[in-house]
Amino acid sequence: MNSLDDITNPLPSDCGSPAIMAGPCSAESRRQMLDTARALAEGGINIFRAGVWKPRTLPGGFEGVGLPGLDWLADVKAATGMATATEVATPAHVKAAAASGVDILWIGARTSANPFAVQEVADALAGLSNPPAIIVKNPVSPDINLWIGAMQRIREAGITRLGAVHRGFTTYGENLYRNTPHWAIPFELRRRLPGLTLLCDPSHIAGRRDLVEQVARKAMAMHFDGLIVECHCCPDEALSDAAQQLTPAQLIEMIKSLPASNRAMPDTELEAMRLQIDRIDESLLETLARRMQLTDEIGRYKQLHSLSAVQPQRYRSMIETRTRFGTDLGLNPDFLRVILSAIHEESVRRQVEICCKND
Ligand code: PEP
Ligand code: MN
């Protein structure tokens, strides 16, 4: 038994499959909120999101409009009948959002990584007579226990309408996604908590609007219950996360092409292991791509300093040291020689191309 065994769906009962929550990254103006919400409501979407307080990684960005945004959320509800959702990170946020009738509060990735902050939010929720539903985004680091711990704190505050959101994890260096998804983690979460409502936020995973759909598809294939998608009536003019927001029309088109969510559990153990393999392969390829970028940089340097692309003693020492390193990790030396030579050959090919192009 753990304290999350009795949680229930935090979303309105009529939100369909997959459930869709959509709306701008940030509340910017009453007009922006209403224009976006009306277009979404016409497309059948009935949960509206907008960040009123925005946690920004660096100071100086748009930090949200604050309290007026809550009035605009209430206007959206009055005009469209949509349920509303916003992010909270402090007791003052919780009290103000609950007092203005917001239906669902989410705890963001930077907050769910901090047990002190989550406890303060939980304490504020415990003091409410009719608390909103809560959804907890994964913490920025891939730590399943930190994520579960955040949900337990909220549950212990008396909240039962509680769900989780996978929005990807922070990784160092350049990657395809803004926040790398680790599908094995929400998958394990569902295995441990079969009753949990699990949503995916493809917008914050993708970071680019052209990648949102493929992430949403993956989430549906992974049996998520629904999606949170950032949508703006004029995405290019958005004050935050402009690159990843869709227009309402783009979202509605995307939803039509998605398969319905199916809560049936696949073969969990096998699926979990395959997901880990998928992630490892992706990170192998990302690392390989980074290596090739560095190779190109070295190629340009060699060309500038009239050095030859192929330097045999470097090749020999590379193969030797890597083979030793890999053998110590339990890899077969013949296999190591094949892949290391292939990597080296491709690096040389790229450098020769660079030298020839610039000659
Ligand atoms: C958001 O949903 O606007 C947001 C800031 O999300 P996250 O906490 O996932 O970065
Ligand atoms: Mn955002």
XYZ file of C-alpha atoms and ligand atoms in Angstrom:
370
model
C 0.000 0.000 0.000
C 1.156 3.541 -0.577
C -0.665 6.789 -0.047
C -1.524 7.111 -3.745
C -3.749 4.043 -4.018
C -7.023 5.966 -3.868
C -6.357 8.815 -6.306
C -8.993 9.570 -8.930
C -9.172 11.311 -12.300
C -8.343 15.028 -11.954
C -9.974 15.903 -15.299
C -13.648 16.647 -15.997
C -15.581 13.454 -16.778
C -16.646 14.617 -20.275
C -13.224 15.295 -21.736
C -13.044 12.354 -24.118
C -10.216 10.090 -25.152
C -7.543 11.270 -25.421
C -8.333 14.133 -23.023
C -6.965 17.386 -24.396
C -5.985 20.398 -22.363
C -4.866 23.292 -24.532
C -4.134 26.973 -24.373
C -1.278 29.437 -24.389
C 1.961 29.038 -22.532
C 1.189 32.376 -20.860
C -1.892 34.477 -20.334
C -0.993 37.705 -22.142
C -4.219 39.649 -22.630
C -7.948 39.149 -22.269
C -8.309 39.208 -26.065
C -5.558 36.613 -26.645
C -7.156 34.330 -24.036
C -10.697 34.635 -25.405
C -9.709 34.348 -29.079
C -7.666 31.235 -28.374
C -10.275 29.681 -26.071
C -13.204 30.261 -28.434
C -11.356 28.612 -31.317
C -10.426 25.647 -29.116
C -13.955 25.279 -27.731
C -15.370 25.274 -31.264
C -13.029 22.383 -32.016
C -14.489 20.427 -29.078
C -11.689 21.032 -26.561
C -13.026 21.598 -23.084
C -10.030 22.217 -20.824
C -8.151 25.500 -21.184
C -4.653 26.070 -19.841
C -2.724 29.324 -19.427
C 0.255 30.180 -17.235
C -0.378 33.226 -15.105
C 2.876 33.035 -13.135
C 5.767 31.892 -15.330
C 8.890 30.305 -13.863
C 11.726 31.415 -16.135
C 15.117 29.750 -16.182
C 16.870 33.103 -16.593
C 15.790 36.397 -15.032
C 14.545 39.147 -17.303
C 12.053 37.115 -19.374
C 8.280 37.524 -19.314
C 7.259 36.307 -15.873
C 3.512 36.292 -16.400
C 0.770 38.841 -15.885
C -0.123 37.599 -12.383
C -3.558 38.194 -10.878
C -5.299 39.779 -13.926
C -4.661 36.474 -15.720
C -6.947 34.740 -13.210
C -9.772 37.135 -14.154
C -9.217 36.270 -17.833
C -9.351 32.556 -17.011
C -12.706 33.197 -15.302
C -13.806 35.095 -18.436
C -12.828 32.097 -20.574
C -14.894 29.800 -18.385
C -17.901 32.146 -18.525
C -17.646 32.602 -22.303
C -16.975 28.996 -23.348
C -17.850 26.709 -20.436
C -14.333 25.248 -20.557
C -12.668 24.001 -17.381
C -9.562 26.046 -16.596
C -6.014 25.232 -15.486
C -2.967 27.200 -14.405
C 0.434 26.643 -12.779
C 1.050 27.251 -9.084
C 4.372 27.346 -7.264
C 3.679 29.145 -3.978
C 0.952 29.200 -1.280
C -0.097 32.668 -2.513
C -0.618 31.252 -6.029
C -2.690 28.367 -4.656
C -4.936 30.635 -2.595
C -5.487 33.161 -5.391
C -6.137 30.525 -8.095
C -8.523 28.527 -5.892
C -10.377 31.692 -4.822
C -10.910 32.661 -8.452
C -12.371 29.239 -9.335
C -9.585 27.662 -11.424
C -10.505 23.966 -11.779
C -7.095 22.311 -12.169
C -3.729 23.488 -10.856
C -0.488 22.106 -12.178
C 2.795 21.943 -10.359
C 5.561 22.725 -12.845
C 8.767 20.785 -13.443
C 10.987 23.254 -11.612
C 8.711 23.186 -8.572
C 8.128 19.419 -8.453
C 11.934 19.044 -8.213
C 11.891 20.905 -4.897
C 10.295 19.099 -1.928
C 10.270 22.277 0.206
C 8.258 24.138 -2.427
C 5.909 21.183 -3.009
C 5.281 20.909 0.737
C 4.373 24.590 0.912
C 1.943 24.157 -1.977
C 0.515 21.056 -0.267
C 0.065 22.908 3.038
C -1.810 25.685 1.253
C -4.071 23.102 -0.443
C -4.767 21.423 2.893
C -6.251 24.683 4.147
C -8.878 24.889 1.373
C -12.430 23.678 1.895
C -13.056 22.865 -1.781
C -9.630 22.361 -3.360
C -9.077 22.173 -7.136
C -7.719 19.047 -8.833
C -3.928 18.833 -9.095
C -1.606 17.529 -11.789
C 2.108 17.172 -11.109
C 4.633 17.535 -13.895
C 7.733 15.379 -13.759
C 10.681 17.099 -12.068
C 13.357 18.463 -14.416
C 15.673 15.565 -13.523
C 14.723 11.951 -14.377
C 14.038 10.912 -10.782
C 10.866 8.837 -10.444
C 10.937 8.939 -6.650
C 11.080 12.724 -6.593
C 8.028 12.742 -8.865
C 6.123 10.212 -6.735
C 7.186 12.022 -3.557
C 5.703 15.271 -4.881
C 2.405 13.492 -5.570
C 2.437 11.885 -2.127
C 2.831 15.300 -0.472
C -0.204 16.548 -2.404
C -2.217 13.410 -1.565
C -1.327 13.739 2.114
C -2.799 17.251 1.976
C -6.167 15.621 1.267
C -6.223 15.922 -2.537
C -7.560 12.809 -4.287
C -8.192 14.225 -7.769
C -4.552 13.914 -8.732
C -2.669 13.149 -11.962
C 0.811 13.265 -13.487
C 2.298 14.876 -16.596
C 5.342 13.746 -18.548
C 7.028 16.850 -20.023
C 10.514 15.469 -20.593
C 13.769 15.963 -18.701
C 16.591 18.446 -18.892
C 19.744 17.134 -20.577
C 23.065 18.785 -21.256
C 24.127 19.786 -24.744
C 22.236 19.984 -28.007
C 19.476 17.430 -28.451
C 16.616 16.962 -30.841
C 14.095 17.728 -28.133
C 13.981 20.678 -25.767
C 13.316 18.274 -22.874
C 14.239 14.680 -23.578
C 11.407 12.207 -23.012
C 12.265 9.073 -21.022
C 9.189 6.994 -21.759
C 10.328 4.228 -19.430
C 9.808 6.544 -16.437
C 6.096 7.366 -16.909
C 5.677 3.759 -17.943
C 7.132 2.599 -14.636
C 4.957 5.161 -12.846
C 1.879 3.614 -14.414
C 3.057 0.131 -13.493
C 3.390 1.190 -9.868
C 0.183 3.266 -9.843
C -2.276 1.649 -12.266
C -5.085 4.076 -11.351
C -3.026 7.178 -12.125
C -4.239 9.574 -14.823
C -1.188 10.137 -16.959
C -0.913 13.040 -19.375
C 1.844 14.005 -21.791
C 2.942 17.556 -22.598
C 4.395 17.169 -26.117
C 4.928 20.939 -26.397
C 7.534 21.185 -23.658
C 9.165 17.930 -24.785
C 9.387 19.037 -28.422
C 10.256 22.705 -28.035
C 9.457 23.099 -31.759
C 6.006 23.071 -33.283
C 6.976 20.716 -36.105
C 7.897 18.000 -33.574
C 4.782 18.254 -31.393
C 2.706 15.791 -33.406
C 5.282 12.985 -33.426
C 5.675 13.259 -29.647
C 1.888 13.274 -29.205
C 1.658 10.105 -31.340
C 4.279 8.385 -29.263
C 2.367 9.313 -26.106
C -0.820 7.822 -27.527
C 1.027 4.652 -28.483
C 2.259 4.578 -24.885
C -1.321 4.580 -23.556
C -1.298 8.049 -22.033
C -4.742 9.311 -21.034
C -4.375 12.706 -22.613
C -2.275 15.615 -23.788
C -1.489 19.149 -22.700
C -0.685 21.203 -25.775
C 0.358 24.833 -25.960
C -1.832 26.773 -28.361
C -1.921 30.480 -29.163
C -4.108 32.482 -31.514
C -0.888 34.081 -32.945
C 1.962 31.754 -31.932
C 4.743 33.829 -33.475
C 3.798 36.768 -31.290
C 3.707 34.753 -28.061
C 5.600 36.296 -25.146
C 6.914 32.882 -24.039
C 7.610 29.588 -25.830
C 6.684 31.028 -29.239
C 8.549 28.298 -31.154
C 6.493 25.425 -29.763
C 2.949 26.793 -29.765
C 0.392 25.646 -32.341
C -2.598 27.569 -33.612
C -5.948 26.159 -32.448
C -6.590 25.037 -36.044
C -3.292 23.125 -36.154
C -4.109 21.401 -32.877
C -7.602 20.418 -33.984
C -6.161 18.979 -37.203
C -3.550 17.058 -35.222
C -6.118 15.581 -32.835
C -8.187 14.257 -35.731
C -5.222 12.196 -36.837
C -4.429 10.711 -33.424
C -5.587 7.246 -32.411
C -7.924 7.092 -29.388
C -6.181 6.490 -26.102
C -6.341 2.880 -24.999
C -5.764 2.157 -21.333
C -5.220 -1.582 -21.865
C -1.821 -2.494 -20.485
C 0.696 -4.025 -22.866
C 3.176 -6.700 -21.750
C 4.680 -4.409 -19.127
C 8.036 -5.977 -18.475
C 8.956 -6.469 -22.106
C 7.621 -3.029 -23.038
C 9.594 -1.355 -20.246
C 12.820 -3.020 -21.372
C 12.176 -2.052 -25.000
C 11.600 1.536 -23.963
C 14.935 1.588 -22.236
C 16.564 0.221 -25.383
C 14.826 2.936 -27.438
C 16.188 5.613 -25.117
C 19.695 4.171 -25.124
C 19.708 4.000 -28.944
C 18.499 7.586 -29.165
C 21.198 8.786 -26.831
C 23.856 6.737 -28.700
C 22.813 8.470 -31.921
C 22.707 11.892 -30.283
C 26.217 11.325 -28.958
C 27.383 10.136 -32.368
C 25.905 13.240 -34.018
C 27.697 15.452 -31.477
C 30.942 13.602 -32.161
C 30.560 14.229 -35.901
C 29.917 17.942 -35.293
C 33.162 18.122 -33.344
C 34.896 16.168 -36.103
C 33.770 18.827 -38.596
C 35.133 21.557 -36.351
C 38.472 19.761 -36.185
C 38.351 19.371 -39.987
C 37.963 23.137 -40.386
C 40.839 23.694 -37.944
C 43.087 21.262 -39.825
C 42.288 22.975 -43.090
C 43.062 26.396 -41.643
C 46.410 25.169 -40.324
C 47.251 23.054 -43.406
C 47.218 19.762 -41.488
C 46.278 16.543 -43.258
C 42.840 15.034 -42.578
C 44.274 11.589 -41.782
C 46.899 11.266 -39.059
C 47.822 7.597 -38.695
C 49.331 7.725 -35.201
C 46.180 9.424 -33.881
C 44.086 6.701 -35.514
C 46.193 3.922 -33.941
C 46.074 5.415 -30.445
C 42.341 6.070 -30.746
C 41.582 2.454 -31.656
C 43.912 1.195 -28.934
C 42.609 3.304 -26.046
C 38.942 2.862 -27.004
C 39.296 -0.899 -27.427
C 40.819 -1.129 -23.956
C 38.094 1.090 -22.483
C 35.316 -0.877 -24.173
C 36.829 -4.266 -23.278
C 36.910 -3.203 -19.621
C 33.177 -2.485 -19.962
C 32.600 -6.063 -21.108
C 32.371 -5.439 -24.873
C 33.843 -7.829 -27.408
C 37.178 -6.511 -28.876
C 36.294 -7.594 -32.461
C 32.981 -5.784 -32.241
C 34.776 -2.712 -30.867
C 37.252 -2.692 -33.751
C 34.392 -2.804 -36.287
C 32.438 0.096 -34.832
C 35.472 2.215 -33.985
C 36.830 1.823 -37.515
C 33.443 2.718 -38.967
C 33.263 5.844 -36.828
C 36.793 6.824 -37.750
C 36.182 6.221 -41.462
C 33.099 8.423 -41.425
C 35.012 11.156 -39.539
C 37.790 11.098 -42.138
C 35.260 11.168 -44.989
C 33.653 14.286 -43.498
C 36.992 16.010 -42.923
C 38.218 15.264 -46.435
C 34.954 16.683 -47.772
C 35.460 19.842 -45.717
C 39.027 20.243 -46.975
C 38.004 19.672 -50.628
C 35.019 22.029 -50.384
C 37.149 24.896 -49.154
C 40.170 24.357 -51.404
C 4.219 25.314 -18.753
O 3.462 24.339 -18.850
O 3.994 26.417 -19.260
C 5.508 25.121 -18.058
C 6.252 26.135 -17.657
O 5.819 23.830 -17.954
P 7.071 23.039 -17.326
O 6.957 23.171 -15.853
O 6.814 21.684 -17.839
O 8.334 23.670 -17.885
Mn 5.441 26.979 -21.925
